[in-house]
Amino acid sequence: MIEYHDAIVRVRYAETDQMGVVYHANYLIWFEVGRVELMRAAGLEYKRMEIEDDCHIVVADAHCRYHQSALYDEVLRVRTRIAESRNRIVKFSYEVIRDADGKVLANGETTHVICGSNGRPKLLPEKYRKVFDLLVAPQPDRSPA
């Protein structure tokens, strides 16, 4: 399986302020683009999960740390990984990288609760759990040397 997925976005004029700097909330939209494309690359279609299995991946928490500004017309890579997968929770991690120089402009994480259309938490169906478990990014070794 894949360790991460890169989704390419180009900064649109509507996503910037008068100085051509991207408005901060757009990073969360790009996180969604990255998340959906990672799932698609892994063979999962979010729309089918909703329709066939009444399985919705609801955002419960979102964090973004900004390092440098993205500017109008820049090409960016939204690198997305699954950081954690449990019975009812999936965590995604993201890096927004400027394509021209490889600089990380922002990084973040979203936590999602698996819910039915009634809004109540439910177990992630096994067929999806298997795929998510395969995609969980390895954690760096933090043991003392």
mmCIF file of N, CA and C in Angstrom, residues 53 55 87 123-133:
data_model
loop_
_atom_site.group_PDB
_atom_site.id
_atom_site.type_symbol
_atom_site.label_atom_id
_atom_site.label_comp_id
_atom_site.label_asym_id
_atom_site.label_seq_id
_atom_site.Cartn_x
_atom_site.Cartn_y
_atom_site.Cartn_z
ATOM 1 N N ASP A 53 -22.670 2.010 2.859
ATOM 2 C CA ASP A 53 -22.447 1.537 4.226
ATOM 3 C C ASP A 53 -22.854 2.541 5.296
ATOM 4 N N CYS A 55 -21.611 5.259 6.150
ATOM 5 C CA CYS A 55 -20.361 5.499 6.872
ATOM 6 C C CYS A 55 -19.849 6.896 6.505
ATOM 7 N N ASN A 87 -11.156 1.781 15.802
ATOM 8 C CA ASN A 87 -12.510 1.312 15.505
ATOM 9 C C ASN A 87 -13.458 2.413 15.053
ATOM 10 N N LEU A 123 -18.947 1.852 14.420
ATOM 11 C CA LEU A 123 -17.704 1.171 14.071
ATOM 12 C C LEU A 123 -17.405 1.359 12.589
ATOM 13 N N LEU A 124 -16.143 1.553 12.285
ATOM 14 C CA LEU A 124 -15.698 1.586 10.896
ATOM 15 C C LEU A 124 -15.845 0.172 10.342
ATOM 16 N N PRO A 125 -16.602 -0.010 9.257
ATOM 17 C CA PRO A 125 -16.748 -1.359 8.699
ATOM 18 C C PRO A 125 -15.392 -1.992 8.407
ATOM 19 N N GLU A 126 -15.316 -3.285 8.631
ATOM 20 C CA GLU A 126 -14.058 -4.037 8.516
ATOM 21 C C GLU A 126 -13.376 -3.855 7.166
ATOM 22 N N LYS A 127 -14.150 -3.806 6.077
ATOM 23 C CA LYS A 127 -13.531 -3.680 4.749
ATOM 24 C C LYS A 127 -12.755 -2.375 4.608
ATOM 25 N N TYR A 128 -13.189 -1.322 5.295
ATOM 26 C CA TYR A 128 -12.463 -0.051 5.269
ATOM 27 C C TYR A 128 -11.346 -0.052 6.308
ATOM 28 N N ARG A 129 -11.616 -0.652 7.420
ATOM 29 C CA ARG A 129 -10.624 -0.715 8.504
ATOM 30 C C ARG A 129 -9.345 -1.396 8.024
ATOM 31 N N LYS A 130 -9.490 -2.473 7.256
ATOM 32 C CA LYS A 130 -8.320 -3.192 6.730
ATOM 33 C C LYS A 130 -7.454 -2.271 5.865
ATOM 34 N N VAL A 131 -8.102 -1.497 5.007
ATOM 35 C CA VAL A 131 -7.360 -0.589 4.122
ATOM 36 C C VAL A 131 -6.700 0.517 4.940
ATOM 37 N N PHE A 132 -7.445 1.145 5.852
ATOM 38 C CA PHE A 132 -6.876 2.204 6.679
ATOM 39 C C PHE A 132 -5.699 1.692 7.504
ATOM 40 N N ASP A 133 -5.832 0.500 8.077
ATOM 41 C CA ASP A 133 -4.745 -0.065 8.884
ATOM 42 C C ASP A 133 -3.475 -0.248 8.051
#
